[in-house]
């Protein structure tokens, strides 16, 4: 499966699978130290991921784990803006994972290159930010996980329905002036979906090509790997194996915690896809 059309002006290579390194800047992802320590630590971690082969860094100031308590806007700004300002000088593009238009505007002003919206631009103000700034935006599919897991949402065909719903979100974005060329789509692994649905999406990823946008796959350490003998937050081996399959099935960007290992996995997939043309 070849990657999406190379004519898009995205801030990363178009001829191979791109690796996005995850940089959590939530307080629980740092040793207790001062604010300055935390910023320095975050920059050091970003540089380590870049050295390990990351093509883009995704900065997130609010844990999006289901049930995590929401963070005040001021607090989120205080966590991400200073880090984005430091990372803006590095040689790779910076993505910011936020659901808030105020944060989106602030980080773009601070030098962020890409918006990563787990709410799929459902907020009209987020659509306005994307339309006005023209930055690439990741449009992730998410179903608010049901409160009581008993009546967990089940799809007839999770792939068909995720593609259809992403199509609807794409249309809403275009109506708001977002250029389809700036949109990256994402099935939202684990967001209101079961483990088996995660594997169904992984297996049938090529079907998302119907939407004509680059595709981001974000499976790293997620709970779907409970099915394969690991567990949420500690699934390095399943993650790496799934990375190779996702890349071979057409994922254009992989969002991961462990960069070096997953760079190897995308290289294996890309080499298998084009043994004559692959360049190390
Ligand atoms: C911000 N963000 C997240 S956070 C959830 C997460 O990593 N959970 C998690 C992480 C580690 C262990 C267990 C769960 N997932 C995606 C995604 O799949 N796509 C895009 N575009 N952005 C995303």
PDB file of C-alpha atoms and ligand atoms in Angstrom:
ATOM      1  CA  UNK A   1       0.000   0.000   0.000  1.00  0.00           C
ATOM      2  CA  UNK A   2       1.560   3.273  -1.046  1.00  0.00           C
ATOM      3  CA  UNK A   3       1.299   6.422   1.073  1.00  0.00           C
ATOM      4  CA  UNK A   4      -1.117   9.226   0.298  1.00  0.00           C
ATOM      5  CA  UNK A   5      -0.464  11.552  -2.651  1.00  0.00           C
ATOM      6  CA  UNK A   6       2.955  13.174  -2.281  1.00  0.00           C
ATOM      7  CA  UNK A   7       1.619  16.547  -3.422  1.00  0.00           C
ATOM      8  CA  UNK A   8       0.429  17.611   0.030  1.00  0.00           C
ATOM      9  CA  UNK A   9       2.442  20.316   1.771  1.00  0.00           C
ATOM     10  CA  UNK A  10       2.703  18.571   5.123  1.00  0.00           C
ATOM     11  CA  UNK A  11       5.797  19.340   7.261  1.00  0.00           C
ATOM     12  CA  UNK A  12       7.217  15.801   7.076  1.00  0.00           C
ATOM     13  CA  UNK A  13       8.389  13.300   4.418  1.00  0.00           C
ATOM     14  CA  UNK A  14       5.636  12.040   2.119  1.00  0.00           C
ATOM     15  CA  UNK A  15       7.477   9.012   0.751  1.00  0.00           C
ATOM     16  CA  UNK A  16       7.697   6.922   3.922  1.00  0.00           C
ATOM     17  CA  UNK A  17       5.780   6.238   7.129  1.00  0.00           C
ATOM     18  CA  UNK A  18       6.217   9.138   9.527  1.00  0.00           C
ATOM     19  CA  UNK A  19       6.875   8.569  13.246  1.00  0.00           C
ATOM     20  CA  UNK A  20       5.266  11.001  15.709  1.00  0.00           C
ATOM     21  CA  UNK A  21       6.836  10.934  19.195  1.00  0.00           C
ATOM     22  CA  UNK A  22       4.517  11.491  22.167  1.00  0.00           C
ATOM     23  CA  UNK A  23       5.582  14.170  24.648  1.00  0.00           C
ATOM     24  CA  UNK A  24       3.291  14.325  27.660  1.00  0.00           C
ATOM     25  CA  UNK A  25       3.734  17.533  29.602  1.00  0.00           C
ATOM     26  CA  UNK A  26       1.233  16.633  32.330  1.00  0.00           C
ATOM     27  CA  UNK A  27       2.727  16.963  35.837  1.00  0.00           C
ATOM     28  CA  UNK A  28       2.500  13.200  36.449  1.00  0.00           C
ATOM     29  CA  UNK A  29       4.953  12.684  33.604  1.00  0.00           C
ATOM     30  CA  UNK A  30       7.745  14.550  35.414  1.00  0.00           C
ATOM     31  CA  UNK A  31       9.749  14.077  38.575  1.00  0.00           C
ATOM     32  CA  UNK A  32       8.674  16.693  41.070  1.00  0.00           C
ATOM     33  CA  UNK A  33      10.879  19.662  40.294  1.00  0.00           C
ATOM     34  CA  UNK A  34      10.301  23.292  39.498  1.00  0.00           C
ATOM     35  CA  UNK A  35       8.642  24.590  36.390  1.00  0.00           C
ATOM     36  CA  UNK A  36      11.981  25.354  34.794  1.00  0.00           C
ATOM     37  CA  UNK A  37      13.130  21.777  35.461  1.00  0.00           C
ATOM     38  CA  UNK A  38       9.986  20.447  33.831  1.00  0.00           C
ATOM     39  CA  UNK A  39      10.487  22.535  30.687  1.00  0.00           C
ATOM     40  CA  UNK A  40      14.150  21.518  30.434  1.00  0.00           C
ATOM     41  CA  UNK A  41      13.184  17.880  30.955  1.00  0.00           C
ATOM     42  CA  UNK A  42      10.515  18.097  28.253  1.00  0.00           C
ATOM     43  CA  UNK A  43      12.953  19.593  25.737  1.00  0.00           C
ATOM     44  CA  UNK A  44      15.529  16.899  26.573  1.00  0.00           C
ATOM     45  CA  UNK A  45      12.953  14.187  25.973  1.00  0.00           C
ATOM     46  CA  UNK A  46      11.920  15.751  22.671  1.00  0.00           C
ATOM     47  CA  UNK A  47      15.553  15.898  21.541  1.00  0.00           C
ATOM     48  CA  UNK A  48      16.054  12.258  22.514  1.00  0.00           C
ATOM     49  CA  UNK A  49      13.019  11.281  20.407  1.00  0.00           C
ATOM     50  CA  UNK A  50      14.335  13.315  17.475  1.00  0.00           C
ATOM     51  CA  UNK A  51      17.739  11.621  17.789  1.00  0.00           C
ATOM     52  CA  UNK A  52      15.905   8.280  17.788  1.00  0.00           C
ATOM     53  CA  UNK A  53      14.235   9.176  14.485  1.00  0.00           C
ATOM     54  CA  UNK A  54      10.978  11.011  15.306  1.00  0.00           C
ATOM     55  CA  UNK A  55       9.742  13.124  12.363  1.00  0.00           C
ATOM     56  CA  UNK A  56       7.290  15.141  14.507  1.00  0.00           C
ATOM     57  CA  UNK A  57       6.674  15.628  18.242  1.00  0.00           C
ATOM     58  CA  UNK A  58       3.136  15.614  19.689  1.00  0.00           C
ATOM     59  CA  UNK A  59       2.895  17.754  22.840  1.00  0.00           C
ATOM     60  CA  UNK A  60      -0.048  17.118  25.150  1.00  0.00           C
ATOM     61  CA  UNK A  61      -0.872  19.004  28.337  1.00  0.00           C
ATOM     62  CA  UNK A  62      -4.068  17.225  29.289  1.00  0.00           C
ATOM     63  CA  UNK A  63      -4.343  13.500  29.873  1.00  0.00           C
ATOM     64  CA  UNK A  64      -7.109  12.227  27.618  1.00  0.00           C
ATOM     65  CA  UNK A  65      -7.452   8.972  29.508  1.00  0.00           C
ATOM     66  CA  UNK A  66     -11.166   8.267  29.956  1.00  0.00           C
ATOM     67  CA  UNK A  67     -12.200   9.681  33.313  1.00  0.00           C
ATOM     68  CA  UNK A  68      -9.177  11.929  33.703  1.00  0.00           C
ATOM     69  CA  UNK A  69     -10.236  15.175  35.399  1.00  0.00           C
ATOM     70  CA  UNK A  70     -10.251  18.102  32.973  1.00  0.00           C
ATOM     71  CA  UNK A  71      -7.489  20.692  33.244  1.00  0.00           C
ATOM     72  CA  UNK A  72      -8.235  24.426  33.490  1.00  0.00           C
ATOM     73  CA  UNK A  73      -7.340  26.410  30.365  1.00  0.00           C
ATOM     74  CA  UNK A  74      -4.785  28.510  32.248  1.00  0.00           C
ATOM     75  CA  UNK A  75      -3.097  25.366  33.547  1.00  0.00           C
ATOM     76  CA  UNK A  76      -3.020  23.756  30.091  1.00  0.00           C
ATOM     77  CA  UNK A  77      -1.560  26.936  28.592  1.00  0.00           C
ATOM     78  CA  UNK A  78       1.054  27.095  31.334  1.00  0.00           C
ATOM     79  CA  UNK A  79       2.079  23.502  30.601  1.00  0.00           C
ATOM     80  CA  UNK A  80       2.291  23.546  26.810  1.00  0.00           C
ATOM     81  CA  UNK A  81       3.112  27.087  25.617  1.00  0.00           C
ATOM     82  CA  UNK A  82       6.592  27.343  27.198  1.00  0.00           C
ATOM     83  CA  UNK A  83       7.500  23.885  25.895  1.00  0.00           C
ATOM     84  CA  UNK A  84       6.274  24.694  22.374  1.00  0.00           C
ATOM     85  CA  UNK A  85       8.306  27.917  22.440  1.00  0.00           C
ATOM     86  CA  UNK A  86      11.461  25.895  23.244  1.00  0.00           C
ATOM     87  CA  UNK A  87      10.713  23.113  20.748  1.00  0.00           C
ATOM     88  CA  UNK A  88       9.877  25.553  17.944  1.00  0.00           C
ATOM     89  CA  UNK A  89      13.621  26.062  17.480  1.00  0.00           C
ATOM     90  CA  UNK A  90      14.228  22.347  16.882  1.00  0.00           C
ATOM     91  CA  UNK A  91      14.367  20.983  13.378  1.00  0.00           C
ATOM     92  CA  UNK A  92      11.192  18.880  13.448  1.00  0.00           C
ATOM     93  CA  UNK A  93       7.580  20.094  13.326  1.00  0.00           C
ATOM     94  CA  UNK A  94       5.598  20.290  16.537  1.00  0.00           C
ATOM     95  CA  UNK A  95       2.044  18.983  16.884  1.00  0.00           C
ATOM     96  CA  UNK A  96      -0.112  19.922  19.869  1.00  0.00           C
ATOM     97  CA  UNK A  97      -2.825  17.673  21.236  1.00  0.00           C
ATOM     98  CA  UNK A  98      -5.537  19.978  22.559  1.00  0.00           C
ATOM     99  CA  UNK A  99      -9.309  20.213  22.453  1.00  0.00           C
ATOM    100  CA  UNK A 100      -9.401  23.925  23.235  1.00  0.00           C
ATOM    101  CA  UNK A 101      -9.415  26.664  20.576  1.00  0.00           C
ATOM    102  CA  UNK A 102      -7.774  29.113  23.000  1.00  0.00           C
ATOM    103  CA  UNK A 103      -4.884  26.691  23.501  1.00  0.00           C
ATOM    104  CA  UNK A 104      -4.755  25.949  19.765  1.00  0.00           C
ATOM    105  CA  UNK A 105      -4.389  29.649  18.913  1.00  0.00           C
ATOM    106  CA  UNK A 106      -1.780  30.203  21.619  1.00  0.00           C
ATOM    107  CA  UNK A 107       0.430  27.278  20.605  1.00  0.00           C
ATOM    108  CA  UNK A 108       0.262  28.169  16.904  1.00  0.00           C
ATOM    109  CA  UNK A 109       1.367  31.707  17.834  1.00  0.00           C
ATOM    110  CA  UNK A 110       4.138  30.110  19.904  1.00  0.00           C
ATOM    111  CA  UNK A 111       5.363  28.136  16.875  1.00  0.00           C
ATOM    112  CA  UNK A 112       3.346  24.883  16.762  1.00  0.00           C
ATOM    113  CA  UNK A 113       2.966  23.463  13.252  1.00  0.00           C
ATOM    114  CA  UNK A 114       0.123  20.929  13.574  1.00  0.00           C
ATOM    115  CA  UNK A 115      -3.105  20.670  15.578  1.00  0.00           C
ATOM    116  CA  UNK A 116      -4.080  17.297  16.975  1.00  0.00           C
ATOM    117  CA  UNK A 117      -7.754  17.392  17.997  1.00  0.00           C
ATOM    118  CA  UNK A 118      -9.048  14.182  19.601  1.00  0.00           C
ATOM    119  CA  UNK A 119     -12.543  15.664  19.300  1.00  0.00           C
ATOM    120  CA  UNK A 120     -12.325  15.766  15.527  1.00  0.00           C
ATOM    121  CA  UNK A 121     -13.058  19.490  15.157  1.00  0.00           C
ATOM    122  CA  UNK A 122     -16.513  19.107  16.677  1.00  0.00           C
ATOM    123  CA  UNK A 123     -16.065  22.505  18.320  1.00  0.00           C
ATOM    124  CA  UNK A 124     -16.956  25.145  15.701  1.00  0.00           C
ATOM    125  CA  UNK A 125     -14.294  27.410  17.226  1.00  0.00           C
ATOM    126  CA  UNK A 126     -11.675  24.721  16.576  1.00  0.00           C
ATOM    127  CA  UNK A 127     -12.845  24.565  12.958  1.00  0.00           C
ATOM    128  CA  UNK A 128     -12.438  28.344  12.803  1.00  0.00           C
ATOM    129  CA  UNK A 129      -8.860  28.150  14.145  1.00  0.00           C
ATOM    130  CA  UNK A 130      -7.996  25.459  11.591  1.00  0.00           C
ATOM    131  CA  UNK A 131      -9.608  27.442   8.758  1.00  0.00           C
ATOM    132  CA  UNK A 132      -8.006  30.768   9.712  1.00  0.00           C
ATOM    133  CA  UNK A 133      -4.489  29.442  10.364  1.00  0.00           C
ATOM    134  CA  UNK A 134      -4.423  26.786   7.624  1.00  0.00           C
ATOM    135  CA  UNK A 135      -2.217  24.526   9.768  1.00  0.00           C
ATOM    136  CA  UNK A 136      -2.393  20.766   9.219  1.00  0.00           C
ATOM    137  CA  UNK A 137      -4.940  19.279  11.597  1.00  0.00           C
ATOM    138  CA  UNK A 138      -5.398  15.718  12.782  1.00  0.00           C
ATOM    139  CA  UNK A 139      -9.111  14.907  12.765  1.00  0.00           C
ATOM    140  CA  UNK A 140      -9.540  11.941  15.111  1.00  0.00           C
ATOM    141  CA  UNK A 141     -12.704   9.866  15.379  1.00  0.00           C
ATOM    142  CA  UNK A 142     -13.946   9.548  18.911  1.00  0.00           C
ATOM    143  CA  UNK A 143     -17.116   8.311  20.516  1.00  0.00           C
ATOM    144  CA  UNK A 144     -17.554   9.590  24.073  1.00  0.00           C
ATOM    145  CA  UNK A 145     -16.984   6.341  25.947  1.00  0.00           C
ATOM    146  CA  UNK A 146     -20.286   5.354  27.585  1.00  0.00           C
ATOM    147  CA  UNK A 147     -20.383   6.047  31.299  1.00  0.00           C
ATOM    148  CA  UNK A 148     -21.307   2.524  32.341  1.00  0.00           C
ATOM    149  CA  UNK A 149     -19.209   0.063  30.326  1.00  0.00           C
ATOM    150  CA  UNK A 150     -22.141  -2.361  30.357  1.00  0.00           C
ATOM    151  CA  UNK A 151     -23.929  -0.756  27.451  1.00  0.00           C
ATOM    152  CA  UNK A 152     -20.644  -0.202  25.661  1.00  0.00           C
ATOM    153  CA  UNK A 153     -21.228   1.009  22.126  1.00  0.00           C
ATOM    154  CA  UNK A 154     -20.973  -1.771  19.554  1.00  0.00           C
ATOM    155  CA  UNK A 155     -20.777  -1.116  15.860  1.00  0.00           C
ATOM    156  CA  UNK A 156     -22.179  -3.382  13.170  1.00  0.00           C
ATOM    157  CA  UNK A 157     -19.098  -2.626  11.137  1.00  0.00           C
ATOM    158  CA  UNK A 158     -16.680  -0.416  13.064  1.00  0.00           C
ATOM    159  CA  UNK A 159     -14.591   0.314   9.965  1.00  0.00           C
ATOM    160  CA  UNK A 160     -17.513   1.332   7.748  1.00  0.00           C
ATOM    161  CA  UNK A 161     -19.071   3.446  10.493  1.00  0.00           C
ATOM    162  CA  UNK A 162     -15.813   5.133  11.519  1.00  0.00           C
ATOM    163  CA  UNK A 163     -15.102   6.042   7.886  1.00  0.00           C
ATOM    164  CA  UNK A 164     -18.629   7.379   7.438  1.00  0.00           C
ATOM    165  CA  UNK A 165     -18.477   9.459  10.613  1.00  0.00           C
ATOM    166  CA  UNK A 166     -15.020  10.806   9.699  1.00  0.00           C
ATOM    167  CA  UNK A 167     -16.485  11.723   6.305  1.00  0.00           C
ATOM    168  CA  UNK A 168     -19.199  13.711   8.057  1.00  0.00           C
ATOM    169  CA  UNK A 169     -16.616  15.493  10.185  1.00  0.00           C
ATOM    170  CA  UNK A 170     -14.552  16.241   7.082  1.00  0.00           C
ATOM    171  CA  UNK A 171     -17.594  17.803   5.402  1.00  0.00           C
ATOM    172  CA  UNK A 172     -18.328  19.950   8.459  1.00  0.00           C
ATOM    173  CA  UNK A 173     -14.701  21.087   8.472  1.00  0.00           C
ATOM    174  CA  UNK A 174     -14.755  21.945   4.769  1.00  0.00           C
ATOM    175  CA  UNK A 175     -18.007  23.910   5.229  1.00  0.00           C
ATOM    176  CA  UNK A 176     -16.179  25.928   7.885  1.00  0.00           C
ATOM    177  CA  UNK A 177     -13.408  26.752   5.434  1.00  0.00           C
ATOM    178  CA  UNK A 178     -10.904  24.049   6.385  1.00  0.00           C
ATOM    179  CA  UNK A 179      -9.012  22.865   3.312  1.00  0.00           C
ATOM    180  CA  UNK A 180      -9.225  19.105   2.871  1.00  0.00           C
ATOM    181  CA  UNK A 181      -5.505  19.227   1.992  1.00  0.00           C
ATOM    182  CA  UNK A 182      -4.657  20.225   5.560  1.00  0.00           C
ATOM    183  CA  UNK A 183      -6.588  17.335   7.155  1.00  0.00           C
ATOM    184  CA  UNK A 184      -5.088  14.121   8.497  1.00  0.00           C
ATOM    185  CA  UNK A 185      -7.685  11.505   9.517  1.00  0.00           C
ATOM    186  CA  UNK A 186      -7.398   9.100  12.433  1.00  0.00           C
ATOM    187  CA  UNK A 187      -9.679   6.202  13.516  1.00  0.00           C
ATOM    188  CA  UNK A 188      -9.187   7.012  17.209  1.00  0.00           C
ATOM    189  CA  UNK A 189      -8.067   3.648  18.562  1.00  0.00           C
ATOM    190  CA  UNK A 190      -9.589   3.003  21.971  1.00  0.00           C
ATOM    191  CA  UNK A 191     -11.896   6.033  21.945  1.00  0.00           C
ATOM    192  CA  UNK A 192     -15.242   4.311  22.538  1.00  0.00           C
ATOM    193  CA  UNK A 193     -14.041   1.228  20.696  1.00  0.00           C
ATOM    194  CA  UNK A 194     -13.369  -2.266  22.017  1.00  0.00           C
ATOM    195  CA  UNK A 195     -10.081  -4.133  21.711  1.00  0.00           C
ATOM    196  CA  UNK A 196     -11.446  -6.372  18.945  1.00  0.00           C
ATOM    197  CA  UNK A 197     -12.695  -3.286  17.082  1.00  0.00           C
ATOM    198  CA  UNK A 198      -9.153  -1.939  17.360  1.00  0.00           C
ATOM    199  CA  UNK A 199      -7.804  -5.017  15.620  1.00  0.00           C
ATOM    200  CA  UNK A 200     -10.554  -4.841  12.987  1.00  0.00           C
ATOM    201  CA  UNK A 201      -9.513  -1.249  12.264  1.00  0.00           C
ATOM    202  CA  UNK A 202      -5.843  -2.269  12.113  1.00  0.00           C
ATOM    203  CA  UNK A 203      -6.637  -5.075   9.675  1.00  0.00           C
ATOM    204  CA  UNK A 204      -8.793  -2.961   7.338  1.00  0.00           C
ATOM    205  CA  UNK A 205      -6.877   0.323   7.508  1.00  0.00           C
ATOM    206  CA  UNK A 206      -6.550   0.476   3.708  1.00  0.00           C
ATOM    207  CA  UNK A 207     -10.308   1.162   3.454  1.00  0.00           C
ATOM    208  CA  UNK A 208      -9.726   4.617   4.958  1.00  0.00           C
ATOM    209  CA  UNK A 209      -8.017   5.609   1.700  1.00  0.00           C
ATOM    210  CA  UNK A 210     -11.525   6.300   0.432  1.00  0.00           C
ATOM    211  CA  UNK A 211     -11.375   9.617   2.308  1.00  0.00           C
ATOM    212  CA  UNK A 212      -8.305  10.755   0.354  1.00  0.00           C
ATOM    213  CA  UNK A 213      -6.397  12.084   3.367  1.00  0.00           C
ATOM    214  CA  UNK A 214      -3.200  10.946   5.096  1.00  0.00           C
ATOM    215  CA  UNK A 215      -3.980   8.643   7.998  1.00  0.00           C
ATOM    216  CA  UNK A 216      -2.587   8.696  11.530  1.00  0.00           C
ATOM    217  CA  UNK A 217      -2.743   5.539  13.659  1.00  0.00           C
ATOM    218  CA  UNK A 218      -2.386   5.902  17.433  1.00  0.00           C
ATOM    219  CA  UNK A 219      -2.260   2.512  19.130  1.00  0.00           C
ATOM    220  CA  UNK A 220       0.819   2.861  21.336  1.00  0.00           C
ATOM    221  CA  UNK A 221       0.480   0.970  24.647  1.00  0.00           C
ATOM    222  CA  UNK A 222      -3.309   1.005  24.414  1.00  0.00           C
ATOM    223  CA  UNK A 223      -5.711  -1.385  26.122  1.00  0.00           C
ATOM    224  CA  UNK A 224      -6.452  -3.305  22.891  1.00  0.00           C
ATOM    225  CA  UNK A 225      -3.237  -5.210  23.583  1.00  0.00           C
ATOM    226  CA  UNK A 226      -4.854  -6.854  26.561  1.00  0.00           C
ATOM    227  CA  UNK A 227      -5.909  -9.309  23.859  1.00  0.00           C
ATOM    228  CA  UNK A 228      -2.294 -10.042  23.003  1.00  0.00           C
ATOM    229  CA  UNK A 229      -0.945 -10.681  26.485  1.00  0.00           C
ATOM    230  CA  UNK A 230       0.170  -7.176  27.417  1.00  0.00           C
ATOM    231  CA  UNK A 231      -1.678  -4.378  29.146  1.00  0.00           C
ATOM    232  CA  UNK A 232      -2.463  -0.701  28.753  1.00  0.00           C
ATOM    233  CA  UNK A 233       0.599   1.397  29.431  1.00  0.00           C
ATOM    234  CA  UNK A 234       2.931  -1.600  29.201  1.00  0.00           C
ATOM    235  CA  UNK A 235       2.546  -3.080  25.726  1.00  0.00           C
ATOM    236  CA  UNK A 236       5.858  -2.395  23.952  1.00  0.00           C
ATOM    237  CA  UNK A 237       5.991  -5.603  21.907  1.00  0.00           C
ATOM    238  CA  UNK A 238       2.394  -5.577  20.695  1.00  0.00           C
ATOM    239  CA  UNK A 239       2.789  -1.884  19.878  1.00  0.00           C
ATOM    240  CA  UNK A 240       5.845  -2.501  17.691  1.00  0.00           C
ATOM    241  CA  UNK A 241       4.195  -5.438  15.894  1.00  0.00           C
ATOM    242  CA  UNK A 242       1.034  -3.413  15.288  1.00  0.00           C
ATOM    243  CA  UNK A 243       3.140  -0.516  13.984  1.00  0.00           C
ATOM    244  CA  UNK A 244       4.579  -2.719  11.234  1.00  0.00           C
ATOM    245  CA  UNK A 245       1.106  -3.954  10.251  1.00  0.00           C
ATOM    246  CA  UNK A 246      -0.407  -0.451  10.330  1.00  0.00           C
ATOM    247  CA  UNK A 247       2.397   0.968   8.192  1.00  0.00           C
ATOM    248  CA  UNK A 248       2.075  -1.909   5.714  1.00  0.00           C
ATOM    249  CA  UNK A 249      -1.706  -1.375   5.628  1.00  0.00           C
ATOM    250  CA  UNK A 250      -1.322   2.278   4.677  1.00  0.00           C
ATOM    251  CA  UNK A 251      -0.927   4.330   7.879  1.00  0.00           C
ATOM    252  CA  UNK A 252       1.028   7.454   6.922  1.00  0.00           C
ATOM    253  CA  UNK A 253       1.844   8.556  10.495  1.00  0.00           C
ATOM    254  CA  UNK A 254       2.261   6.441  13.641  1.00  0.00           C
ATOM    255  CA  UNK A 255       1.933   8.123  17.073  1.00  0.00           C
ATOM    256  CA  UNK A 256       4.173   6.320  19.558  1.00  0.00           C
ATOM    257  CA  UNK A 257       5.924   6.554  22.955  1.00  0.00           C
ATOM    258  CA  UNK A 258       8.966   4.410  22.070  1.00  0.00           C
ATOM    259  CA  UNK A 259      10.475   6.042  19.013  1.00  0.00           C
ATOM    260  CA  UNK A 260      13.564   3.953  18.122  1.00  0.00           C
ATOM    261  CA  UNK A 261      11.708   0.649  18.289  1.00  0.00           C
ATOM    262  CA  UNK A 262       8.816   1.877  16.165  1.00  0.00           C
ATOM    263  CA  UNK A 263      11.120   3.524  13.641  1.00  0.00           C
ATOM    264  CA  UNK A 264      12.550   0.032  13.054  1.00  0.00           C
ATOM    265  CA  UNK A 265       9.038  -1.354  12.602  1.00  0.00           C
ATOM    266  CA  UNK A 266       8.024   1.261  10.013  1.00  0.00           C
ATOM    267  CA  UNK A 267      11.327   0.714   8.184  1.00  0.00           C
ATOM    268  CA  UNK A 268      10.583  -3.018   7.967  1.00  0.00           C
ATOM    269  CA  UNK A 269       7.091  -2.279   6.613  1.00  0.00           C
ATOM    270  CA  UNK A 270       8.325   0.341   4.143  1.00  0.00           C
ATOM    271  CA  UNK A 271      11.119  -1.951   2.920  1.00  0.00           C
ATOM    272  CA  UNK A 272       8.636  -4.802   2.424  1.00  0.00           C
ATOM    273  CA  UNK A 273       6.287  -2.457   0.510  1.00  0.00           C
ATOM    274  CA  UNK A 274       9.033  -1.342  -1.865  1.00  0.00           C
ATOM    275  CA  UNK A 275      12.157  -3.556  -1.658  1.00  0.00           C
ATOM    276  CA  UNK A 276      13.744  -1.923  -4.731  1.00  0.00           C
ATOM    277  CA  UNK A 277      12.965   1.659  -3.802  1.00  0.00           C
ATOM    278  CA  UNK A 278      13.426   1.640  -0.019  1.00  0.00           C
ATOM    279  CA  UNK A 279      16.209   3.999   1.175  1.00  0.00           C
ATOM    280  CA  UNK A 280      17.506   3.508   4.752  1.00  0.00           C
TER     281      UNK A 280
HETATM  282  C1  LIG B   1      -3.816  12.479  22.110  1.00  0.00           C
HETATM  283  N1  LIG B   1      -4.108  11.128  21.601  1.00  0.00           N
HETATM  284  C2  LIG B   1      -4.306   9.989  22.310  1.00  0.00           C
HETATM  285  S1  LIG B   1      -4.244   9.981  24.044  1.00  0.00           S
HETATM  286  C3  LIG B   1      -4.782   8.373  24.450  1.00  0.00           C
HETATM  287  C4  LIG B   1      -3.624   7.486  24.797  1.00  0.00           C
HETATM  288  O1  LIG B   1      -2.538   7.644  24.287  1.00  0.00           O
HETATM  289  N2  LIG B   1      -3.948   6.569  25.692  1.00  0.00           N
HETATM  290  C5  LIG B   1      -3.080   5.682  26.278  1.00  0.00           C
HETATM  291  C6  LIG B   1      -1.698   5.873  26.289  1.00  0.00           C
HETATM  292  C7  LIG B   1      -0.899   4.962  26.950  1.00  0.00           C
HETATM  293  C8  LIG B   1      -1.459   3.870  27.599  1.00  0.00           C
HETATM  294  C9  LIG B   1      -2.823   3.685  27.572  1.00  0.00           C
HETATM  295  C10 LIG B   1      -3.632   4.589  26.909  1.00  0.00           C
HETATM  296  N3  LIG B   1      -4.563   8.925  21.528  1.00  0.00           N
HETATM  297  C11 LIG B   1      -4.551   9.421  20.234  1.00  0.00           C
HETATM  298  C12 LIG B   1      -4.776   8.825  18.961  1.00  0.00           C
HETATM  299  O2  LIG B   1      -5.048   7.606  18.811  1.00  0.00           O
HETATM  300  N4  LIG B   1      -4.691   9.660  17.862  1.00  0.00           N
HETATM  301  C13 LIG B   1      -4.406  10.993  18.002  1.00  0.00           C
HETATM  302  N5  LIG B   1      -4.362  11.736  16.881  1.00  0.00           N
HETATM  303  N6  LIG B   1      -4.176  11.580  19.200  1.00  0.00           N
HETATM  304  C14 LIG B   1      -4.257  10.799  20.293  1.00  0.00           C
END
